[in-house]
XYZ file of C-alpha atoms in Angstrom:
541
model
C -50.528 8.765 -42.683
C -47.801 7.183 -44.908
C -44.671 8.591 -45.492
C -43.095 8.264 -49.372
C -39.981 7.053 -50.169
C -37.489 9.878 -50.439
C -35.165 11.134 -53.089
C -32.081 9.135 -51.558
C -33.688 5.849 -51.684
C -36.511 3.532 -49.715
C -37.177 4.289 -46.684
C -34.587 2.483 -43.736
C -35.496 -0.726 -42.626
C -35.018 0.560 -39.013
C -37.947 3.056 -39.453
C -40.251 0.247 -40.957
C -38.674 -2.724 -38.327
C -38.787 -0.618 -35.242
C -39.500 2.705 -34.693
C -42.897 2.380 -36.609
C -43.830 -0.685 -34.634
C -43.162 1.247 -31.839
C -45.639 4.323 -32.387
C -48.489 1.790 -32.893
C -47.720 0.227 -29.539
C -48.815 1.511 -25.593
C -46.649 3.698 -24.030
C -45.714 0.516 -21.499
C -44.502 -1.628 -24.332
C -42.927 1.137 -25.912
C -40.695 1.783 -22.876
C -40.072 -1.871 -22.621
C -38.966 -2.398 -25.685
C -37.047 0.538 -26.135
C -34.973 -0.521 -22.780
C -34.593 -4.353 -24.784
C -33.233 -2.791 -27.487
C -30.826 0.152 -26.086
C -29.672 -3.060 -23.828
C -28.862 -5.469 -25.791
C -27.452 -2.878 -28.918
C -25.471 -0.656 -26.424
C -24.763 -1.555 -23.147
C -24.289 -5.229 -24.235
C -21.509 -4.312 -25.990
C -20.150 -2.037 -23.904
C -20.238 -4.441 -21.061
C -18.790 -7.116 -23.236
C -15.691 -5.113 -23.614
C -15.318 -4.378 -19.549
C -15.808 -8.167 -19.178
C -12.912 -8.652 -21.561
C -10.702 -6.335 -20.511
C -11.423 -7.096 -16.703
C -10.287 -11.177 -17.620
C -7.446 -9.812 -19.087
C -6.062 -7.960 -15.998
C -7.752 -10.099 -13.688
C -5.105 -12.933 -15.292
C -2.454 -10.342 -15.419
C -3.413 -9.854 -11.208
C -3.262 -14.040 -10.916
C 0.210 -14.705 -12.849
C 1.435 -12.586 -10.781
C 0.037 -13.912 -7.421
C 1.256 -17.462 -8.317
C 4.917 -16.659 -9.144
C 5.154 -14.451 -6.118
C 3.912 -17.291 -4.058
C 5.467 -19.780 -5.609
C 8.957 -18.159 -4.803
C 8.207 -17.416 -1.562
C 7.078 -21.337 -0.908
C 10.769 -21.914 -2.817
C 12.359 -19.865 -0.042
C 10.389 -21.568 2.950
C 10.652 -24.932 2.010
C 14.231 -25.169 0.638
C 15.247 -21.929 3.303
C 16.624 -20.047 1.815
C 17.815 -17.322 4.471
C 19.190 -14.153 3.583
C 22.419 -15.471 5.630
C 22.550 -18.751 3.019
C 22.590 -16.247 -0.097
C 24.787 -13.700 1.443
C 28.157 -13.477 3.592
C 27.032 -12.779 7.374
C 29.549 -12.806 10.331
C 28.748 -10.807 13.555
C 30.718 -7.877 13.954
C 34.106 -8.713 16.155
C 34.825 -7.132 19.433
C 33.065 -6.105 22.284
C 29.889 -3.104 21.037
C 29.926 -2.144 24.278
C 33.317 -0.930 24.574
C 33.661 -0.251 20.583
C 36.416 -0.488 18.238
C 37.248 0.005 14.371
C 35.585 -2.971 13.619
C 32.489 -0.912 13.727
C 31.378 1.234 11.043
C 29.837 4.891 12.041
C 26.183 4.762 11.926
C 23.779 7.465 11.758
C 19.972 6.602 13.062
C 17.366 9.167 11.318
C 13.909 9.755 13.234
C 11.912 12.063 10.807
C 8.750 13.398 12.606
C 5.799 16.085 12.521
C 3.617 16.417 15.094
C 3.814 12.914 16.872
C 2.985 14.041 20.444
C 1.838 10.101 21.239
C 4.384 8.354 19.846
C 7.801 10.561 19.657
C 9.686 9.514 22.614
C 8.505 5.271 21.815
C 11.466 5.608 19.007
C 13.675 8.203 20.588
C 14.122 5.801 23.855
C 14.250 2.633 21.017
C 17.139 4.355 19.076
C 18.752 5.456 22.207
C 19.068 1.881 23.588
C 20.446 0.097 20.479
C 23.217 -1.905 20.944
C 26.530 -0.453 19.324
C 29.462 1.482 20.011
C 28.453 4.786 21.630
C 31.418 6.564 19.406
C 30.252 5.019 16.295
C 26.755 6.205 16.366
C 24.764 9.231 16.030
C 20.755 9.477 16.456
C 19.655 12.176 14.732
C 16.162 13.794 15.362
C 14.843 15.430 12.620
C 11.807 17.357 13.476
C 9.682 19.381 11.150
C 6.806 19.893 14.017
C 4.965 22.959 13.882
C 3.063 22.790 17.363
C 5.163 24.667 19.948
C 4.634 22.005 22.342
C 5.356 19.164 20.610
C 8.752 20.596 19.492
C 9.584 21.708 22.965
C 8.467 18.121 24.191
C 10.504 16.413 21.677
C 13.733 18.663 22.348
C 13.762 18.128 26.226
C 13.312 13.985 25.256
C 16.650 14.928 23.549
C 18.112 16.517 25.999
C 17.352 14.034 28.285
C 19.608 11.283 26.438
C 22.069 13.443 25.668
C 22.950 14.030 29.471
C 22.984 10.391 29.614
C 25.938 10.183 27.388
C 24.200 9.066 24.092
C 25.214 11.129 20.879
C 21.839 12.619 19.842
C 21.268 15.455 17.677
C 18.064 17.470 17.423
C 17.698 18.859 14.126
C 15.035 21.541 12.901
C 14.440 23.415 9.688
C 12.752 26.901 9.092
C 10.001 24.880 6.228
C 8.450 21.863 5.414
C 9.801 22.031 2.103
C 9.733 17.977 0.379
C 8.152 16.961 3.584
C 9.545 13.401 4.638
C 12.210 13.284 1.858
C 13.260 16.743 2.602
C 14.123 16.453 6.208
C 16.225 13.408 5.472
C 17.854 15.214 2.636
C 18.634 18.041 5.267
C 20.182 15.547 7.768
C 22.666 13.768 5.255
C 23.829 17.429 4.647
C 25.011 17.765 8.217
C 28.941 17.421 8.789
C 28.259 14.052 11.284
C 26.331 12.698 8.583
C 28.510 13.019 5.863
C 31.365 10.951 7.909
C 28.601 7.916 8.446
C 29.083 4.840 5.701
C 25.560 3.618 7.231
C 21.710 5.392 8.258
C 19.587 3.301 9.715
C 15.958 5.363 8.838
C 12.756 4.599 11.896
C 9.320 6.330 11.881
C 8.186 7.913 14.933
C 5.859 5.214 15.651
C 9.183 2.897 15.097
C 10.829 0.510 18.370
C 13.414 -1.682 16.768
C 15.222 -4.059 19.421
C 18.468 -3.174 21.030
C 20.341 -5.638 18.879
C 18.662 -4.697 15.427
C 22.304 -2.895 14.279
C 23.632 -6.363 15.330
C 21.449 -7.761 13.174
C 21.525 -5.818 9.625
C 24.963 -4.360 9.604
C 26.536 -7.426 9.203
C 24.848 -8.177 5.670
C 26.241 -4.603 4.647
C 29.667 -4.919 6.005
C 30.235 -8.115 4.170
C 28.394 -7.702 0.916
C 29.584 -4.249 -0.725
C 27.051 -4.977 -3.531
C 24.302 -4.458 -1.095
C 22.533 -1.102 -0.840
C 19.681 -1.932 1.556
C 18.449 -3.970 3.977
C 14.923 -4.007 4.594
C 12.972 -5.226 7.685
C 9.616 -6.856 8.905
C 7.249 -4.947 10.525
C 5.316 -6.094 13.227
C 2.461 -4.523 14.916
C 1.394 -3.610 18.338
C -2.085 -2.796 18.121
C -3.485 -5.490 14.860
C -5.827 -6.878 17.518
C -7.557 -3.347 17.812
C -10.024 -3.381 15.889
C -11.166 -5.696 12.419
C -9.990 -2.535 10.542
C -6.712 -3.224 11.546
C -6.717 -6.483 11.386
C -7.461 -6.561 7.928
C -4.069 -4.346 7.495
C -2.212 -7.005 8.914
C -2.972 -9.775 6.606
C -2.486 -7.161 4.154
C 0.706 -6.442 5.186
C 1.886 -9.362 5.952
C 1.137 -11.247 2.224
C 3.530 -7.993 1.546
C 6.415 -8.831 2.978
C 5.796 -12.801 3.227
C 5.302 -12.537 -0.115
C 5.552 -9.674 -2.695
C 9.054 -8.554 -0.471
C 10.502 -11.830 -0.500
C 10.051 -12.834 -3.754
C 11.658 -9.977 -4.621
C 14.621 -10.072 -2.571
C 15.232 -13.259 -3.742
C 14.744 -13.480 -7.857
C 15.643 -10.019 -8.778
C 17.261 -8.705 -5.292
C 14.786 -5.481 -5.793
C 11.950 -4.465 -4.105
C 10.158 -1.008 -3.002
C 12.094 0.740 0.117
C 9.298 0.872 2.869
C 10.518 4.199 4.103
C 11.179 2.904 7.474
C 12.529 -0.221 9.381
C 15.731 -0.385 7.025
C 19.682 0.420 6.640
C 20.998 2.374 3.989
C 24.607 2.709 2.485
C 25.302 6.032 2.716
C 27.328 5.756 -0.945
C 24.544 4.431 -2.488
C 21.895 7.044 -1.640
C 24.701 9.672 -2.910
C 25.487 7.470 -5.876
C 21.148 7.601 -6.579
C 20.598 11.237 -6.633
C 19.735 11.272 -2.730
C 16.841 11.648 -1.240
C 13.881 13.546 -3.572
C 10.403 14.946 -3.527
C 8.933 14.792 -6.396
C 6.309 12.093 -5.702
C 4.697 11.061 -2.046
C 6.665 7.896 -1.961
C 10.294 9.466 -1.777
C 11.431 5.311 -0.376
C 9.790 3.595 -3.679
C 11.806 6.410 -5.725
C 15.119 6.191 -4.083
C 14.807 2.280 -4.568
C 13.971 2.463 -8.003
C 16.978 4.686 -8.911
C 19.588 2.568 -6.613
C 18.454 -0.636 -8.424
C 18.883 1.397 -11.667
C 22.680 1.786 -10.759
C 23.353 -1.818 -10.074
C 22.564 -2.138 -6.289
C 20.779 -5.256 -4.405
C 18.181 -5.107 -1.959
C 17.864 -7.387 0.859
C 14.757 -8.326 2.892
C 15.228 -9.869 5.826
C 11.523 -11.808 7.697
C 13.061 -12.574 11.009
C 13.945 -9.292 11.860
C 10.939 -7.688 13.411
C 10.733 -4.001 14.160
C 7.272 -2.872 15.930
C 5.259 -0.259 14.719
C 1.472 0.921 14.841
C -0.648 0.447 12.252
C -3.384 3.415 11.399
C -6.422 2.720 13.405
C -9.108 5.320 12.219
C -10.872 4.978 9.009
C -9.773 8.679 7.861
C -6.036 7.829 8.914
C -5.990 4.621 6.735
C -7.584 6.210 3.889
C -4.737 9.233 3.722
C -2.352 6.776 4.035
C -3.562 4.403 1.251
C -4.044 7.495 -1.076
C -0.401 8.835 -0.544
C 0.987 5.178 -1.092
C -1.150 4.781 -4.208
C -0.713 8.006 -5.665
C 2.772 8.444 -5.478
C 3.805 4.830 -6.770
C 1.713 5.563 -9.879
C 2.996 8.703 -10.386
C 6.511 7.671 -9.589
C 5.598 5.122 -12.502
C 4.637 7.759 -14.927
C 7.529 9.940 -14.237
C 10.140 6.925 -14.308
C 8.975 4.683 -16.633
C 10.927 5.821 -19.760
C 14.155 6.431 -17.677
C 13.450 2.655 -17.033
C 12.931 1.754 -20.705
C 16.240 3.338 -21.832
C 18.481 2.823 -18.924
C 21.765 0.685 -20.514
C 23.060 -0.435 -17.182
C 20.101 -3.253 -15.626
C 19.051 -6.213 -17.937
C 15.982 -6.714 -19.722
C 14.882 -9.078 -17.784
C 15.331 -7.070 -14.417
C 13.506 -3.740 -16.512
C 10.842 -6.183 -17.427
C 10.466 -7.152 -13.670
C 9.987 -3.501 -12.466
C 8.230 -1.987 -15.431
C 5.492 -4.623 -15.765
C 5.530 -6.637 -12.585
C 5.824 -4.316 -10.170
C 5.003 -1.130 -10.940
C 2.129 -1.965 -13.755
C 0.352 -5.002 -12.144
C 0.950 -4.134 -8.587
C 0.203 -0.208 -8.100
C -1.884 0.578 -11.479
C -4.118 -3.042 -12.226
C -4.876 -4.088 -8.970
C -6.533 -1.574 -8.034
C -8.258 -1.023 -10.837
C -9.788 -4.030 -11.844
C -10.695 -4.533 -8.073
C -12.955 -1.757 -8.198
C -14.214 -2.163 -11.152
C -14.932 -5.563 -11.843
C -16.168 -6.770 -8.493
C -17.952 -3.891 -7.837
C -19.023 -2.435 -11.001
C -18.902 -4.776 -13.971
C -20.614 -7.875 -11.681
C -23.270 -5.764 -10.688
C -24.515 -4.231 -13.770
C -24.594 -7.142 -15.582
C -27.124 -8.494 -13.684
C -29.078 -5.921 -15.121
C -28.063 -6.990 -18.572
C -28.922 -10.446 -18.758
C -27.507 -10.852 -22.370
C -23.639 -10.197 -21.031
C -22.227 -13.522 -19.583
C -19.247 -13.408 -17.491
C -16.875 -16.205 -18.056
C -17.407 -18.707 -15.094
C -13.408 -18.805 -14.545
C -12.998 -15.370 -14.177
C -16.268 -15.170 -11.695
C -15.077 -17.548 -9.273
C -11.911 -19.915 -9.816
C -9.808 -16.476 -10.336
C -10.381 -15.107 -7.117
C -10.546 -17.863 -5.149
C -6.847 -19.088 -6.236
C -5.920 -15.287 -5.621
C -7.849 -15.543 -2.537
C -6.239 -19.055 -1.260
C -2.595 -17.987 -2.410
C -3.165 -15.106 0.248
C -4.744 -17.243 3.277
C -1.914 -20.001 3.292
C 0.383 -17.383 4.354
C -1.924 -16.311 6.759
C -3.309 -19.560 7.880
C -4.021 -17.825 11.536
C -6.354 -15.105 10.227
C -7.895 -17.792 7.433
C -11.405 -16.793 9.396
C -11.305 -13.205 8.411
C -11.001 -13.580 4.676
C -14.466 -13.018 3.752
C -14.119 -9.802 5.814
C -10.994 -8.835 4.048
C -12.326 -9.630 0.674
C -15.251 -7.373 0.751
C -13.344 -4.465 2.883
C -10.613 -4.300 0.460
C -12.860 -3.913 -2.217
C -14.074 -0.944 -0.772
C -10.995 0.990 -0.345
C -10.424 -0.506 -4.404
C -12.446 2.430 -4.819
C -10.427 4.914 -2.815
C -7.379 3.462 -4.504
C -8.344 3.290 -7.776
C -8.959 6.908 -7.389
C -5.474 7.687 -6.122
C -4.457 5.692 -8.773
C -5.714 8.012 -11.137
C -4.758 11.523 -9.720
C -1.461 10.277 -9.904
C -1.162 8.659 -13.507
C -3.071 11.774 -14.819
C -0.996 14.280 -12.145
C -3.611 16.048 -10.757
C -3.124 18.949 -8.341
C -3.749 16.768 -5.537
C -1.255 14.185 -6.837
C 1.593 16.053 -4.221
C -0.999 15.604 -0.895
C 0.790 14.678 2.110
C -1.119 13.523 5.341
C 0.803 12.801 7.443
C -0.830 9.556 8.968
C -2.722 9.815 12.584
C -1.346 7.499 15.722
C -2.393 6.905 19.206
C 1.166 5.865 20.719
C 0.418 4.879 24.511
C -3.751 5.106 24.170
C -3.370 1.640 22.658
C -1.008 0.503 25.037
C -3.143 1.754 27.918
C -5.876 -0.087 26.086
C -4.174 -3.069 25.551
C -5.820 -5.630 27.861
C -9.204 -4.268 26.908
C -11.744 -6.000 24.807
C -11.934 -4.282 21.845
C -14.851 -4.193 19.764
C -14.439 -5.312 15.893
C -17.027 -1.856 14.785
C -16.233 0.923 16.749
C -18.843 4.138 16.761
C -17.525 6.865 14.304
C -16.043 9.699 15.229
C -18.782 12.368 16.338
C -17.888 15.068 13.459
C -20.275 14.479 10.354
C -18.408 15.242 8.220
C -15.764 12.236 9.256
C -18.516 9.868 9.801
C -20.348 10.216 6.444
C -18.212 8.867 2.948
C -20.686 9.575 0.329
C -19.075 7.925 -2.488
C -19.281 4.682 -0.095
C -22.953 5.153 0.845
C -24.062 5.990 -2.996
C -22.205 2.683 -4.335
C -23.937 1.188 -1.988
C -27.499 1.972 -2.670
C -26.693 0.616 -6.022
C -25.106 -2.004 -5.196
C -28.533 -2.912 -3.366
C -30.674 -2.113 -6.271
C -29.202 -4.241 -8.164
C -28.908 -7.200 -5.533
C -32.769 -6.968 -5.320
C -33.175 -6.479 -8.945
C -30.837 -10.202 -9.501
C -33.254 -11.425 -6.785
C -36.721 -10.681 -8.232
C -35.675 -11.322 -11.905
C -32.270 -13.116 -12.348
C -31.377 -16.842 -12.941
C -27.860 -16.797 -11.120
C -27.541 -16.034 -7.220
C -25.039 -12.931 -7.783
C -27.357 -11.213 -5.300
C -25.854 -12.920 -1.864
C -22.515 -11.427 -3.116
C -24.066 -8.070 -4.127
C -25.943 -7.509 -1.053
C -22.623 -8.308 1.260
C -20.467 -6.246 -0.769
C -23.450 -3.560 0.241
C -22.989 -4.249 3.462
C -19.631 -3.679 3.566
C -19.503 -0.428 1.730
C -22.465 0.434 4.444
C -20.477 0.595 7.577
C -17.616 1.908 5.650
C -20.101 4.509 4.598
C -21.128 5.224 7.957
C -17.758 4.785 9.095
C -18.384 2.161 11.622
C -15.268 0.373 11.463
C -11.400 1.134 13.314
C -11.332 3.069 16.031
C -12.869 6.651 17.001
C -10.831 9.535 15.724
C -8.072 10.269 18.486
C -9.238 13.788 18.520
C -13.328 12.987 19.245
């Protein structure tokens, strides 16, 4: 049966060219071509555009990479030590028997709950070396267990009789979690006198002469708000979960910290491990709660007022990094989700602030803030394990050779020459921190979009003196998940990876490139994730 032309005109050429030829065809062809022509007419270009716009950032992600690396080569090769750039000069007269030479410090220990680890940074605080009448450690403890509270009041107790100027501080709320019980403690009449607060996690164990160390660069320097420690890490050899945190971690603060320090003397507070001037935190607004990350917003308005940040590598403080799966993830969500939403709510207070130069707004705007907490993780996700693997399914999208490989390989390089000792564990932290891209990249977005979940505070999981009792053990690198289901199964992981496994097989049967040996490890990796057979079992299976 023909159909006439109508009133409006002939009839369209995509009737006659394919929908026509298409009625007169088998049902098999039909589908066929149907899927040929929705491909290359709609997902083609679709695709196209997430190639594009994945380059772009994924340049954005390796601009950035070289010129933090390339000033933190500067700094090794020409060392440049905090002590060259700055006035240091160790503090005169004898700390044991003290003097006004000294200023009054106050050491904060904010904790909740941290029945393993609570008295590892009491007894740490309680043995640093200064003047016992210039310094005050102050416990501030928002527990909610009856035990634990009791526990950590006798550990106070305990000092106390042994002469050391402790105070054990508790409130009737939670109220502003972290950044609320160290807003509480500066409002104490002892705090108020101290010109200095050295700030330690419960999981925390700086060495006796770490006041020794840091004060100096304060004392000397009154343009100096902060000075910001390494962490190191007693328990990295764990598991290859926490392994992988370590290099992590430690391309932070060899890199992304020092570079910092050094070109723009600003970098994110890392809420423990550091020294405070007391003025400065009063001059910033103090401590608030509006975000997750109460350190990266304190920093951000301190550098806004003129004040320099100082990292200094050599100082160590040791710490324990998260070693179950469901531990890591709460703590990568709160770190994610607060810095972008600390972005959104700052950003125009940035843009309009008279005081810091355009350069320096530049620097914290784009650099870090932008690339660092809102790119990365974005184009992580969703390039390597998204865009790659679809368009092996779309064989008319063509990803730019450059981008594919040469990219993340320089990205990937830049990282293991500052970790030449864990060079054979990159492939392993290539494809595991593409997984928690995912988890990221999520947090990410809950806090650019402010979600009610943008405020969630976990406070992160530790073992304390289980990995210490463990510690001549041979660990494996997959440990068996925790015996609850429902913390042993991560859908999201396990569905990304059946795709990522159809389409690995799919490049194998009918592709031309080898994408596939990527795409089936990346599988593999979001697998055990899935499963959660990686870091240790939960502390309370």
């Amino acid at each position: 049966m023909a159909l006439s032309a109508t009133s409006d005109g002939p009839i369209p050429d995509t009737w006659q060219n394919i929908v026509r030829p298409l009625l007169l065809r088998p049902s098999s062809d039909n589908a066929l071509l149907i899927w040929t022509h929705v491909r290359a007419h709609v997902m083609a270009p679709i695709l196209d555009v997430a190639v594009v716009l994945c380059m772009a950032m994924s340049f954005m992600l390796l601009l950035e990479a070289m010129f933090m690396s390339a000033v933190s080569l500067y700094v090794k090769l020409f060392r440049r030590t905090p002590e060259k750039r700055y006035k240091w000069e160790a503090m005169g007269g004898d700390a044991e028997k003290g003097g006004s030479d000294y200023p009054l410090v106050l050491v904060q220990i904010p904790m909740y709950n941290e029945k393993e680890v609570y008295h590892l940074s009491i007894r740490a605080a309680c043995a640093l070396t200064w003047p016992p009448d210039r310094i005050i450690v102050q416990i501030l403890d928002d527990s909610t267990d009856p035990l634990v509270k009791n526990l950590v009041k006798v550990e106070c107790e305990e000092w106390a009789k042994k002469g050391i100027n402790i105070k054990y501080e508790v409130r009737s709320n939670r109220k502003g979690y972290k950044a609320g019980a160290l807003k509480k403690g500066m409002e104490h009449h002892y705090a108020q006198q101290c010109d200095f607060v050295a700030i330690f996690d419960a999981d925390f164990q700086p060495d006796s002469d770490f006041l020794l160390k840091t004060l100096p660069f304060l004392v000397h320097n009154p343009e100096i708000a902060l000075v910001q420690t390494r962490w190191d890490f007693v328990n990295y050899s764990a598991s290859m979960m926490t392994r992988i945190q370590k290099m992590s971690l430690d391309y932070h603060f060899k890199v992304e910290q020092e570079s910092g320090s050094t070109t723009f003397s600003f970098f994110g507070f890392n809420g423990t491990a550091g020294v405070w001037r007391i003025s400065a935190i009063n001059e910033a607004g103090g401590w608030k709660d509006r975000t997750t990350v109460e350190d990266m917003d304190l920093a951000v308005r301190a550098t806004l007022k003129g004040w320099k940040f100082l990292y200094v590598g050599d100082i160590r403080v040791k710490s324990e990094l998260p070693s179950t799966l469901k531990a890591y993830r709460h703590q990568q969500h709160r770190w994610t989700c607060g810095a972008v939403n600390l972005f959104r709510k700052m950003g125009w207070d940035i843009v309009i602030k008279k005081e810091v130069s355009l350069l320096k707004k530049i620097h914290v705007l784009y650099s870090f803030f932008f690339v660092r907490r809102v790119i990365a993780p974005i184009v992580t996700f969703c390039f390597y394990c998204v865009v790659i693997p679809v368009s092996v399914l779309i064989p008319e999208v063509d990803i730019p050779i450059w981008g594919l490989v040469y990219i993340p390989t320089i990205i990937t390089i830049l990282n293991a020459v500052r970790n030449p000792s864990s060079l054979h564990l990159m492939p392993f932290w290539i494809l595991f921190e593409n997984v928690m891209a995912m988890h990221r990249m999520k947090a990410a977005m809950v806090g650019l979009l402010g979600t009610s979940s943008v405020n969630q505070w976990v406070v992160t999981e530790k073992k304390g003196q289980l990995i210490r009792d463990k510690a001549d053990l041979e660990v494996p690198l997959l440990e068996p998940a925790p015996t609850k289901c429902s913390e042993r199964v991560y859908v999201l992981e396990l569905g990304l990876a059946v795709f990522l496994i159809m389409c690995a097989t799919y490049n194998l049967i009918f592709g031309k490139n080898h994408y596939n040996v990527y795409i089936y490890l990346q599988a593999v990796a979001f697998t055990i994730v899935g499963f959660g057979f990686i870091g240790a079992p939960n502390p309370t299976s």
